[in-house]
């Protein structure tokens, strides 16, 4: 549920599948709202448009931003940036670690300010892939698993 | 003491600001016009003119309470690693960058780290403005509030007391960026939002 969504174009709707309800934003409502049809848009633009409708807040995403994207012109050369609100974040190893350090630093900071460090968390579902920084000190030796265990590594 | 053999690559030290801040501007191909003939992370400390690594100079400036800036050309920030390219300069005491153009995401990340991205007006460059980097800079009009594309007055005062005054454009572009900059960057902004609720 997107609580602060302004829903200026009345696109918010509910889709029920297998007894479960999902909040959706209907692009075809944009046509009825006078913005014009969007069925000709490339699928990638439709995804971005749905994302903007879902997160319209009147500040970083305004009604006019949605209209501008709905009237996307492939020949245009836009200079304006558009907002994108990721629904999930996948962090790469080397660049994800500093993000964890930032979160840890913010936990320290909020504690110093008298707040609750447990409130500092990613706002979106986040995964971190550790692959680049995995280092192999020993390999293909007998009893390797026991050595790792001794070193404090769980397998 | 970590032996040189075990230094590894910066990538594995990205959680360690002590390493990363020393690696900021340390690219071996970097040419700083303040120290002609050198490559790598060198600068000079003013007013004494002593050549130092950028990190050592930044320590001196921070001890002296002197904020520093970067004067750059086109597409500043291109090819930079997004996690440290703005945070490193901030930890070195950089408060403003003046460039002809910016790499799109780096410009935004500078604001996230409380560094003001200024852009020379079209047709103007450090060369046409006769800036050498040996001036003392004053950026006016920030305390009155920032706004997308706001022109600001920059005064570059030379050692002989003469000034070059020019207009630069504040490249703070969106309402979110204005909010981040007003709060001293994205991390203080998020913290304050959380403390309010």
mmCIF file of C-alpha atoms in Angstrom:
data_model
loop_
_atom_site.group_PDB
_atom_site.id
_atom_site.type_symbol
_atom_site.label_atom_id
_atom_site.label_comp_id
_atom_site.label_asym_id
_atom_site.label_seq_id
_atom_site.Cartn_x
_atom_site.Cartn_y
_atom_site.Cartn_z
ATOM 1 C CA UNK A 1 0.000 0.000 0.000
ATOM 2 C CA UNK A 2 1.448 3.324 -1.070
ATOM 3 C CA UNK A 3 -0.011 5.651 1.536
ATOM 4 C CA UNK A 4 1.305 8.990 0.336
ATOM 5 C CA UNK A 5 0.450 8.428 -3.332
ATOM 6 C CA UNK A 6 -1.527 11.383 -4.698
ATOM 7 C CA UNK A 7 -3.173 9.245 -7.388
ATOM 8 C CA UNK A 8 -3.997 12.356 -9.440
ATOM 9 C CA UNK A 9 -5.062 10.289 -12.446
ATOM 10 C CA UNK A 10 -7.189 7.781 -10.509
ATOM 11 C CA UNK A 11 -5.051 4.922 -11.755
ATOM 12 C CA UNK A 12 -4.944 3.094 -8.452
ATOM 13 C CA UNK A 13 -6.866 -0.143 -8.542
ATOM 14 C CA UNK A 14 -6.910 -3.619 -7.104
ATOM 15 C CA UNK A 15 -6.130 -6.867 -8.841
ATOM 16 C CA UNK A 16 -7.316 -10.044 -7.199
ATOM 17 C CA UNK A 17 -5.535 -13.243 -8.117
ATOM 18 C CA UNK A 18 -6.139 -16.554 -6.407
ATOM 19 C CA UNK A 19 -7.869 -14.894 -3.492
ATOM 20 C CA UNK A 20 -5.027 -12.439 -2.914
ATOM 21 C CA UNK A 21 -5.338 -8.709 -3.592
ATOM 22 C CA UNK A 22 -2.626 -6.572 -5.123
ATOM 23 C CA UNK A 23 -2.469 -2.828 -5.501
ATOM 24 C CA UNK A 24 -1.950 -1.933 -9.130
ATOM 25 C CA UNK A 25 -1.786 1.269 -11.135
ATOM 26 C CA UNK A 26 -3.695 1.072 -14.399
ATOM 27 C CA UNK A 27 -2.012 2.806 -17.306
ATOM 28 C CA UNK A 28 -5.198 2.751 -19.383
ATOM 29 C CA UNK A 29 -6.792 5.132 -16.862
ATOM 30 C CA UNK A 30 -4.369 7.787 -18.100
ATOM 31 C CA UNK A 31 -6.298 7.883 -21.378
ATOM 32 C CA UNK A 32 -9.567 8.432 -19.542
ATOM 33 C CA UNK A 33 -7.892 11.133 -17.415
ATOM 34 C CA UNK A 34 -7.206 13.072 -20.594
ATOM 35 C CA UNK A 35 -3.479 12.438 -20.764
ATOM 36 C CA UNK A 36 -3.806 10.412 -23.937
ATOM 37 C CA UNK A 37 -3.383 6.776 -24.779
ATOM 38 C CA UNK A 38 -0.202 5.061 -23.703
ATOM 39 C CA UNK A 39 -0.610 1.680 -25.424
ATOM 40 C CA UNK A 40 1.898 2.713 -28.111
ATOM 41 C CA UNK A 41 4.671 3.276 -25.547
ATOM 42 C CA UNK A 42 7.585 0.853 -25.343
ATOM 43 C CA UNK A 43 7.254 -1.606 -22.472
ATOM 44 C CA UNK A 44 10.262 -0.103 -20.653
ATOM 45 C CA UNK A 45 8.560 3.316 -20.611
ATOM 46 C CA UNK A 46 5.346 1.702 -19.328
ATOM 47 C CA UNK A 47 7.258 0.270 -16.389
ATOM 48 C CA UNK A 48 8.771 3.667 -15.582
ATOM 49 C CA UNK A 49 5.352 5.280 -15.930
ATOM 50 C CA UNK A 50 3.739 2.787 -13.571
ATOM 51 C CA UNK A 51 6.558 3.449 -11.112
ATOM 52 C CA UNK A 52 5.908 7.204 -11.227
ATOM 53 C CA UNK A 53 2.150 6.771 -10.797
ATOM 54 C CA UNK A 54 2.750 4.542 -7.784
ATOM 55 C CA UNK A 55 5.066 7.056 -6.121
ATOM 56 C CA UNK A 56 3.496 10.387 -7.116
ATOM 57 C CA UNK A 57 4.110 12.603 -4.091
ATOM 58 C CA UNK A 58 3.734 16.125 -5.468
ATOM 59 C CA UNK A 59 7.353 16.849 -4.655
ATOM 60 C CA UNK A 60 9.969 14.680 -6.348
ATOM 61 C CA UNK A 61 7.276 13.198 -8.591
ATOM 62 C CA UNK A 62 4.642 15.664 -9.713
ATOM 63 C CA UNK A 63 1.591 15.386 -11.918
ATOM 64 C CA UNK A 64 3.409 17.157 -14.739
ATOM 65 C CA UNK A 65 6.299 14.659 -14.608
ATOM 66 C CA UNK A 66 3.836 11.824 -15.220
ATOM 67 C CA UNK A 67 2.175 13.660 -18.089
ATOM 68 C CA UNK A 68 5.551 14.405 -19.648
ATOM 69 C CA UNK A 69 6.579 10.755 -19.542
ATOM 70 C CA UNK A 70 3.185 9.576 -20.832
ATOM 71 C CA UNK A 71 3.753 11.842 -23.843
ATOM 72 C CA UNK A 72 7.239 10.457 -24.349
ATOM 73 C CA UNK A 73 8.593 11.333 -27.762
ATOM 74 C CA UNK A 74 11.217 8.944 -29.130
ATOM 75 C CA UNK A 75 12.689 11.755 -31.225
ATOM 76 C CA UNK A 76 12.940 14.088 -28.242
ATOM 77 C CA UNK A 77 16.184 15.029 -26.582
ATOM 78 C CA UNK A 78 15.110 15.594 -22.969
ATOM 79 C CA UNK A 79 17.407 17.389 -20.569
ATOM 80 C CA UNK A 80 15.245 16.894 -17.527
ATOM 81 C CA UNK A 81 15.879 13.953 -15.223
ATOM 82 C CA UNK A 82 13.060 11.676 -14.179
ATOM 83 C CA UNK A 83 12.495 10.080 -10.829
ATOM 84 C CA UNK A 84 12.718 6.347 -10.406
ATOM 85 C CA UNK A 85 11.837 4.603 -7.163
ATOM 86 C CA UNK A 86 13.290 1.110 -7.086
ATOM 87 C CA UNK A 87 11.108 -1.588 -5.583
ATOM 88 C CA UNK A 88 14.119 -3.758 -4.761
ATOM 89 C CA UNK A 89 17.840 -3.138 -4.494
ATOM 90 C CA UNK A 90 20.555 -5.571 -5.492
ATOM 91 C CA UNK A 91 23.939 -4.402 -4.244
ATOM 92 C CA UNK A 92 27.131 -5.478 -5.896
ATOM 93 C CA UNK A 93 29.872 -6.645 -3.573
ATOM 94 C CA UNK A 94 32.508 -3.905 -3.791
ATOM 95 C CA UNK A 95 30.039 -1.040 -3.941
ATOM 96 C CA UNK A 96 27.546 -2.607 -1.545
ATOM 97 C CA UNK A 97 29.958 -2.843 1.369
ATOM 98 C CA UNK A 98 30.323 0.957 1.674
ATOM 99 C CA UNK A 99 26.529 1.195 1.774
ATOM 100 C CA UNK A 100 26.526 -1.203 4.736
ATOM 101 C CA UNK A 101 29.203 0.951 6.389
ATOM 102 C CA UNK A 102 27.019 4.034 5.850
ATOM 103 C CA UNK A 103 24.065 2.264 7.450
ATOM 104 C CA UNK A 104 26.256 1.248 10.400
ATOM 105 C CA UNK A 105 27.508 4.837 10.760
ATOM 106 C CA UNK A 106 23.931 6.083 10.700
ATOM 107 C CA UNK A 107 22.980 3.591 13.394
ATOM 108 C CA UNK A 108 25.790 5.016 15.544
ATOM 109 C CA UNK A 109 24.639 8.544 14.784
ATOM 110 C CA UNK A 110 20.986 7.967 15.616
ATOM 111 C CA UNK A 111 21.999 6.323 18.876
ATOM 112 C CA UNK A 112 24.109 9.355 19.781
ATOM 113 C CA UNK A 113 21.064 11.518 19.085
ATOM 114 C CA UNK A 114 19.035 9.438 21.493
ATOM 115 C CA UNK A 115 17.126 7.536 18.828
ATOM 116 C CA UNK A 116 16.674 3.853 18.173
ATOM 117 C CA UNK A 117 19.379 2.366 15.939
ATOM 118 C CA UNK A 118 16.974 -0.364 14.817
ATOM 119 C CA UNK A 119 15.134 2.266 12.797
ATOM 120 C CA UNK A 120 18.057 2.540 10.363
ATOM 121 C CA UNK A 121 17.321 -0.048 7.738
ATOM 122 C CA UNK A 122 16.995 -0.180 3.971
ATOM 123 C CA UNK A 123 13.578 1.149 2.969
ATOM 124 C CA UNK A 124 13.346 -1.360 0.145
ATOM 125 C CA UNK A 125 14.043 -5.095 0.108
ATOM 126 C CA UNK A 126 17.812 -5.259 -0.364
ATOM 127 C CA UNK A 127 20.208 -8.037 -1.257
ATOM 128 C CA UNK A 128 23.986 -7.873 -1.196
ATOM 129 C CA UNK A 129 25.968 -10.245 -3.406
ATOM 130 C CA UNK A 130 29.383 -11.101 -2.006
ATOM 131 C CA UNK A 131 31.456 -12.559 -4.808
ATOM 132 C CA UNK A 132 34.347 -10.297 -5.845
ATOM 133 C CA UNK A 133 35.788 -10.024 -2.373
ATOM 134 C CA UNK A 134 35.765 -13.732 -1.576
ATOM 135 C CA UNK A 135 39.381 -14.767 -1.205
ATOM 136 C CA UNK A 136 40.778 -18.261 -1.252
ATOM 137 C CA UNK A 137 43.766 -18.741 1.001
ATOM 138 C CA UNK A 138 43.843 -22.525 0.780
ATOM 139 C CA UNK A 139 42.271 -24.914 -1.650
ATOM 140 C CA UNK A 140 42.250 -28.591 -2.626
ATOM 141 C CA UNK A 141 43.690 -29.751 0.643
ATOM 142 C CA UNK A 142 42.540 -32.486 2.929
ATOM 143 C CA UNK A 143 40.292 -31.578 5.825
ATOM 144 C CA UNK A 144 39.658 -28.153 4.335
ATOM 145 C CA UNK A 145 36.204 -27.971 5.833
ATOM 146 C CA UNK A 146 37.602 -28.501 9.335
ATOM 147 C CA UNK A 147 40.204 -25.779 8.801
ATOM 148 C CA UNK A 148 37.541 -23.338 7.699
ATOM 149 C CA UNK A 149 35.451 -24.234 10.699
ATOM 150 C CA UNK A 150 38.471 -23.629 12.950
ATOM 151 C CA UNK A 151 38.888 -20.238 11.279
ATOM 152 C CA UNK A 152 35.322 -19.378 12.244
ATOM 153 C CA UNK A 153 33.754 -19.837 8.833
ATOM 154 C CA UNK A 154 30.495 -21.696 8.620
ATOM 155 C CA UNK A 155 29.959 -23.787 5.517
ATOM 156 C CA UNK B 1 51.612 -2.642 9.991
ATOM 157 C CA UNK B 2 50.155 -3.968 6.747
ATOM 158 C CA UNK B 3 52.889 -5.043 4.368
ATOM 159 C CA UNK B 4 52.669 -3.664 0.828
ATOM 160 C CA UNK B 5 52.158 -7.222 -0.451
ATOM 161 C CA UNK B 6 48.891 -7.375 1.486
ATOM 162 C CA UNK B 7 47.502 -3.996 0.451
ATOM 163 C CA UNK B 8 45.173 -5.720 -2.022
ATOM 164 C CA UNK B 9 42.952 -3.544 -4.236
ATOM 165 C CA UNK B 10 40.896 -0.521 -3.195
ATOM 166 C CA UNK B 11 37.784 -2.575 -3.807
ATOM 167 C CA UNK B 12 38.493 -4.744 -0.811
ATOM 168 C CA UNK B 13 39.080 -1.669 1.408
ATOM 169 C CA UNK B 14 35.909 0.162 0.561
ATOM 170 C CA UNK B 15 34.569 -0.224 4.046
ATOM 171 C CA UNK B 16 37.662 1.510 5.423
ATOM 172 C CA UNK B 17 37.539 5.278 5.120
ATOM 173 C CA UNK B 18 41.130 5.644 6.316
ATOM 174 C CA UNK B 19 42.275 3.848 3.177
ATOM 175 C CA UNK B 20 39.701 5.266 0.793
ATOM 176 C CA UNK B 21 40.201 8.904 1.735
ATOM 177 C CA UNK B 22 43.923 8.527 1.029
ATOM 178 C CA UNK B 23 43.030 6.975 -2.304
ATOM 179 C CA UNK B 24 40.784 9.856 -3.335
ATOM 180 C CA UNK B 25 42.323 11.814 -6.242
ATOM 181 C CA UNK B 26 45.210 9.315 -6.104
ATOM 182 C CA UNK B 27 44.779 8.120 -9.676
ATOM 183 C CA UNK B 28 48.323 7.891 -11.059
ATOM 184 C CA UNK B 29 47.292 9.646 -14.270
ATOM 185 C CA UNK B 30 45.758 12.642 -12.528
ATOM 186 C CA UNK B 31 47.391 15.927 -13.503
ATOM 187 C CA UNK B 32 46.836 18.801 -11.152
ATOM 188 C CA UNK B 33 47.622 22.137 -12.824
ATOM 189 C CA UNK B 34 48.667 23.489 -9.429
ATOM 190 C CA UNK B 35 51.753 21.248 -9.613
ATOM 191 C CA UNK B 36 52.864 21.131 -13.248
ATOM 192 C CA UNK B 37 55.011 18.204 -14.252
ATOM 193 C CA UNK B 38 53.568 15.803 -11.682
ATOM 194 C CA UNK B 39 51.130 12.927 -12.066
ATOM 195 C CA UNK B 40 49.064 11.425 -9.291
ATOM 196 C CA UNK B 41 47.570 12.823 -6.120
ATOM 197 C CA UNK B 42 49.732 15.925 -5.649
ATOM 198 C CA UNK B 43 48.860 19.481 -4.797
ATOM 199 C CA UNK B 44 50.450 22.466 -3.096
ATOM 200 C CA UNK B 45 49.533 23.839 0.271
ATOM 201 C CA UNK B 46 48.768 27.559 0.318
ATOM 202 C CA UNK B 47 50.022 30.052 1.178
ATOM 203 C CA UNK B 48 53.447 28.458 1.715
ATOM 204 C CA UNK B 49 53.485 26.658 -1.663
ATOM 205 C CA UNK B 50 54.747 23.396 -0.234
ATOM 206 C CA UNK B 51 54.074 20.424 -2.562
ATOM 207 C CA UNK B 52 52.189 17.738 -0.682
ATOM 208 C CA UNK B 53 49.992 14.770 -1.391
ATOM 209 C CA UNK B 54 46.348 15.793 -1.592
ATOM 210 C CA UNK B 55 45.650 13.853 1.580
ATOM 211 C CA UNK B 56 48.455 15.542 3.563
ATOM 212 C CA UNK B 57 47.448 18.967 2.263
ATOM 213 C CA UNK B 58 43.843 18.286 3.246
ATOM 214 C CA UNK B 59 44.895 17.441 6.802
ATOM 215 C CA UNK B 60 46.694 20.776 7.057
ATOM 216 C CA UNK B 61 43.754 22.669 5.592
ATOM 217 C CA UNK B 62 41.302 20.971 7.907
ATOM 218 C CA UNK B 63 43.506 21.779 10.912
ATOM 219 C CA UNK B 64 43.550 25.396 9.735
ATOM 220 C CA UNK B 65 39.790 25.451 9.146
ATOM 221 C CA UNK B 66 40.215 26.175 5.430
ATOM 222 C CA UNK B 67 37.572 24.680 3.108
ATOM 223 C CA UNK B 68 38.859 23.639 -0.308
ATOM 224 C CA UNK B 69 37.463 23.314 -3.807
ATOM 225 C CA UNK B 70 38.059 21.666 -7.148
ATOM 226 C CA UNK B 71 38.316 23.468 -10.498
ATOM 227 C CA UNK B 72 37.713 21.093 -13.353
ATOM 228 C CA UNK B 73 36.922 20.850 -17.052
ATOM 229 C CA UNK B 74 34.302 18.807 -18.870
ATOM 230 C CA UNK B 75 32.355 15.738 -17.735
ATOM 231 C CA UNK B 76 33.784 15.993 -14.243
ATOM 232 C CA UNK B 77 33.268 12.744 -12.366
ATOM 233 C CA UNK B 78 33.131 10.482 -15.430
ATOM 234 C CA UNK B 79 34.256 6.944 -14.794
ATOM 235 C CA UNK B 80 34.313 7.509 -11.080
ATOM 236 C CA UNK B 81 33.281 4.830 -8.675
ATOM 237 C CA UNK B 82 29.954 5.954 -7.347
ATOM 238 C CA UNK B 83 30.355 4.962 -3.739
ATOM 239 C CA UNK B 84 33.515 6.925 -2.883
ATOM 240 C CA UNK B 85 33.951 9.512 -5.657
ATOM 241 C CA UNK B 86 31.900 12.082 -3.750
ATOM 242 C CA UNK B 87 32.406 10.868 -0.188
ATOM 243 C CA UNK B 88 36.212 10.917 -0.506
ATOM 244 C CA UNK B 89 36.392 14.590 -1.540
ATOM 245 C CA UNK B 90 33.994 15.537 1.262
ATOM 246 C CA UNK B 91 36.257 13.854 3.796
ATOM 247 C CA UNK B 92 39.180 15.783 2.275
ATOM 248 C CA UNK B 93 37.328 19.010 3.043
ATOM 249 C CA UNK B 94 36.072 19.814 -0.464
ATOM 250 C CA UNK B 95 32.997 22.061 -0.244
ATOM 251 C CA UNK B 96 32.515 23.081 -3.873
ATOM 252 C CA UNK B 97 33.417 21.956 -7.369
ATOM 253 C CA UNK B 98 33.479 24.263 -10.371
ATOM 254 C CA UNK B 99 33.359 22.454 -13.707
ATOM 255 C CA UNK B 100 32.299 23.038 -17.294
ATOM 256 C CA UNK B 101 30.018 19.975 -17.263
ATOM 257 C CA UNK B 102 29.380 17.037 -14.948
ATOM 258 C CA UNK B 103 28.852 13.345 -15.263
ATOM 259 C CA UNK B 104 25.134 13.013 -14.533
ATOM 260 C CA UNK B 105 25.138 10.783 -11.471
ATOM 261 C CA UNK B 106 28.298 12.170 -9.920
ATOM 262 C CA UNK B 107 26.766 15.655 -9.907
ATOM 263 C CA UNK B 108 23.887 14.352 -7.835
ATOM 264 C CA UNK B 109 26.190 12.363 -5.564
ATOM 265 C CA UNK B 110 28.221 15.503 -4.816
ATOM 266 C CA UNK B 111 25.067 17.115 -3.433
ATOM 267 C CA UNK B 112 24.340 13.963 -1.455
ATOM 268 C CA UNK B 113 27.712 14.506 0.215
ATOM 269 C CA UNK B 114 27.186 18.234 0.812
ATOM 270 C CA UNK B 115 29.513 19.412 -1.952
ATOM 271 C CA UNK B 116 28.178 22.235 -4.113
ATOM 272 C CA UNK B 117 28.456 21.551 -7.865
ATOM 273 C CA UNK B 118 28.863 24.830 -9.730
ATOM 274 C CA UNK B 119 29.016 25.083 -13.479
ATOM 275 C CA UNK B 120 30.741 27.723 -15.554
ATOM 276 C CA UNK B 121 28.379 29.526 -17.906
ATOM 277 C CA UNK B 122 28.291 28.279 -21.490
ATOM 278 C CA UNK B 123 31.379 29.490 -23.324
ATOM 279 C CA UNK B 124 33.297 30.114 -20.126
ATOM 280 C CA UNK B 125 36.157 27.938 -18.909
ATOM 281 C CA UNK B 126 38.845 28.299 -16.263
ATOM 282 C CA UNK B 127 41.070 29.480 -19.119
ATOM 283 C CA UNK B 128 38.733 32.169 -20.484
ATOM 284 C CA UNK B 129 38.178 33.391 -16.925
ATOM 285 C CA UNK B 130 41.955 33.302 -16.399
ATOM 286 C CA UNK B 131 41.637 31.167 -13.297
ATOM 287 C CA UNK B 132 44.824 29.449 -12.202
ATOM 288 C CA UNK B 133 43.671 27.850 -8.968
ATOM 289 C CA UNK B 134 46.067 30.091 -7.042
ATOM 290 C CA UNK B 135 43.214 32.401 -6.071
ATOM 291 C CA UNK B 136 41.149 32.521 -2.887
ATOM 292 C CA UNK B 137 37.501 31.862 -3.734
ATOM 293 C CA UNK B 138 34.335 33.263 -2.241
ATOM 294 C CA UNK B 139 30.987 31.847 -3.359
ATOM 295 C CA UNK B 140 28.115 34.213 -2.623
ATOM 296 C CA UNK B 141 24.395 33.673 -2.361
ATOM 297 C CA UNK B 142 24.275 30.184 -0.862
ATOM 298 C CA UNK B 143 23.135 31.178 2.615
ATOM 299 C CA UNK B 144 20.065 32.860 1.061
ATOM 300 C CA UNK B 145 18.964 29.433 -0.082
ATOM 301 C CA UNK B 146 19.681 27.273 -3.070
ATOM 302 C CA UNK B 147 17.325 26.598 -5.946
ATOM 303 C CA UNK B 148 17.627 24.607 -9.164
ATOM 304 C CA UNK B 149 19.866 26.424 -11.626
ATOM 305 C CA UNK B 150 20.376 29.427 -9.379
ATOM 306 C CA UNK B 151 23.173 31.756 -10.520
ATOM 307 C CA UNK B 152 25.735 32.528 -7.854
ATOM 308 C CA UNK B 153 28.513 35.076 -7.762
ATOM 309 C CA UNK B 154 32.049 33.750 -7.424
ATOM 310 C CA UNK B 155 34.916 35.997 -6.422
ATOM 311 C CA UNK B 156 38.425 34.782 -7.188
ATOM 312 C CA UNK B 157 40.918 36.933 -5.328
ATOM 313 C CA UNK B 158 44.509 36.832 -6.491
ATOM 314 C CA UNK B 159 47.546 37.253 -4.285
ATOM 315 C CA UNK B 160 47.990 40.832 -5.479
ATOM 316 C CA UNK B 161 44.526 41.690 -4.160
ATOM 317 C CA UNK B 162 42.840 41.982 -7.572
ATOM 318 C CA UNK B 163 39.635 40.039 -8.121
ATOM 319 C CA UNK B 164 37.981 38.179 -10.932
ATOM 320 C CA UNK B 165 34.227 38.159 -10.356
ATOM 321 C CA UNK B 166 32.035 35.853 -12.414
ATOM 322 C CA UNK B 167 28.682 34.121 -12.356
ATOM 323 C CA UNK B 168 28.402 30.364 -12.083
ATOM 324 C CA UNK B 169 25.296 28.195 -12.114
ATOM 325 C CA UNK B 170 24.359 26.103 -9.113
ATOM 326 C CA UNK B 171 23.695 22.603 -10.460
ATOM 327 C CA UNK B 172 21.342 21.655 -7.654
ATOM 328 C CA UNK B 173 18.493 20.455 -9.847
ATOM 329 C CA UNK B 174 15.607 18.874 -7.972
ATOM 330 C CA UNK B 175 13.571 19.575 -4.822
ATOM 331 C CA UNK B 176 15.137 16.483 -3.206
ATOM 332 C CA UNK B 177 18.625 17.796 -3.927
ATOM 333 C CA UNK B 178 17.737 21.165 -2.402
ATOM 334 C CA UNK B 179 16.599 19.351 0.738
ATOM 335 C CA UNK B 180 19.744 17.205 0.890
ATOM 336 C CA UNK B 181 21.990 20.213 0.460
ATOM 337 C CA UNK B 182 20.176 22.264 3.091
ATOM 338 C CA UNK B 183 20.684 19.443 5.581
ATOM 339 C CA UNK B 184 24.374 18.941 4.816
ATOM 340 C CA UNK B 185 23.937 15.856 2.659
ATOM 341 C CA UNK B 186 21.723 12.846 2.312
ATOM 342 C CA UNK B 187 22.824 11.038 5.475
ATOM 343 C CA UNK B 188 22.035 13.924 7.878
ATOM 344 C CA UNK B 189 18.802 14.500 5.944
ATOM 345 C CA UNK B 190 17.624 10.915 6.403
ATOM 346 C CA UNK B 191 18.681 10.910 10.061
ATOM 347 C CA UNK B 192 16.745 14.090 10.785
ATOM 348 C CA UNK B 193 13.657 12.776 9.009
ATOM 349 C CA UNK B 194 13.799 9.680 11.178
ATOM 350 C CA UNK B 195 14.347 11.661 14.378
ATOM 351 C CA UNK B 196 11.293 13.816 13.582
ATOM 352 C CA UNK B 197 8.868 10.909 13.436
#
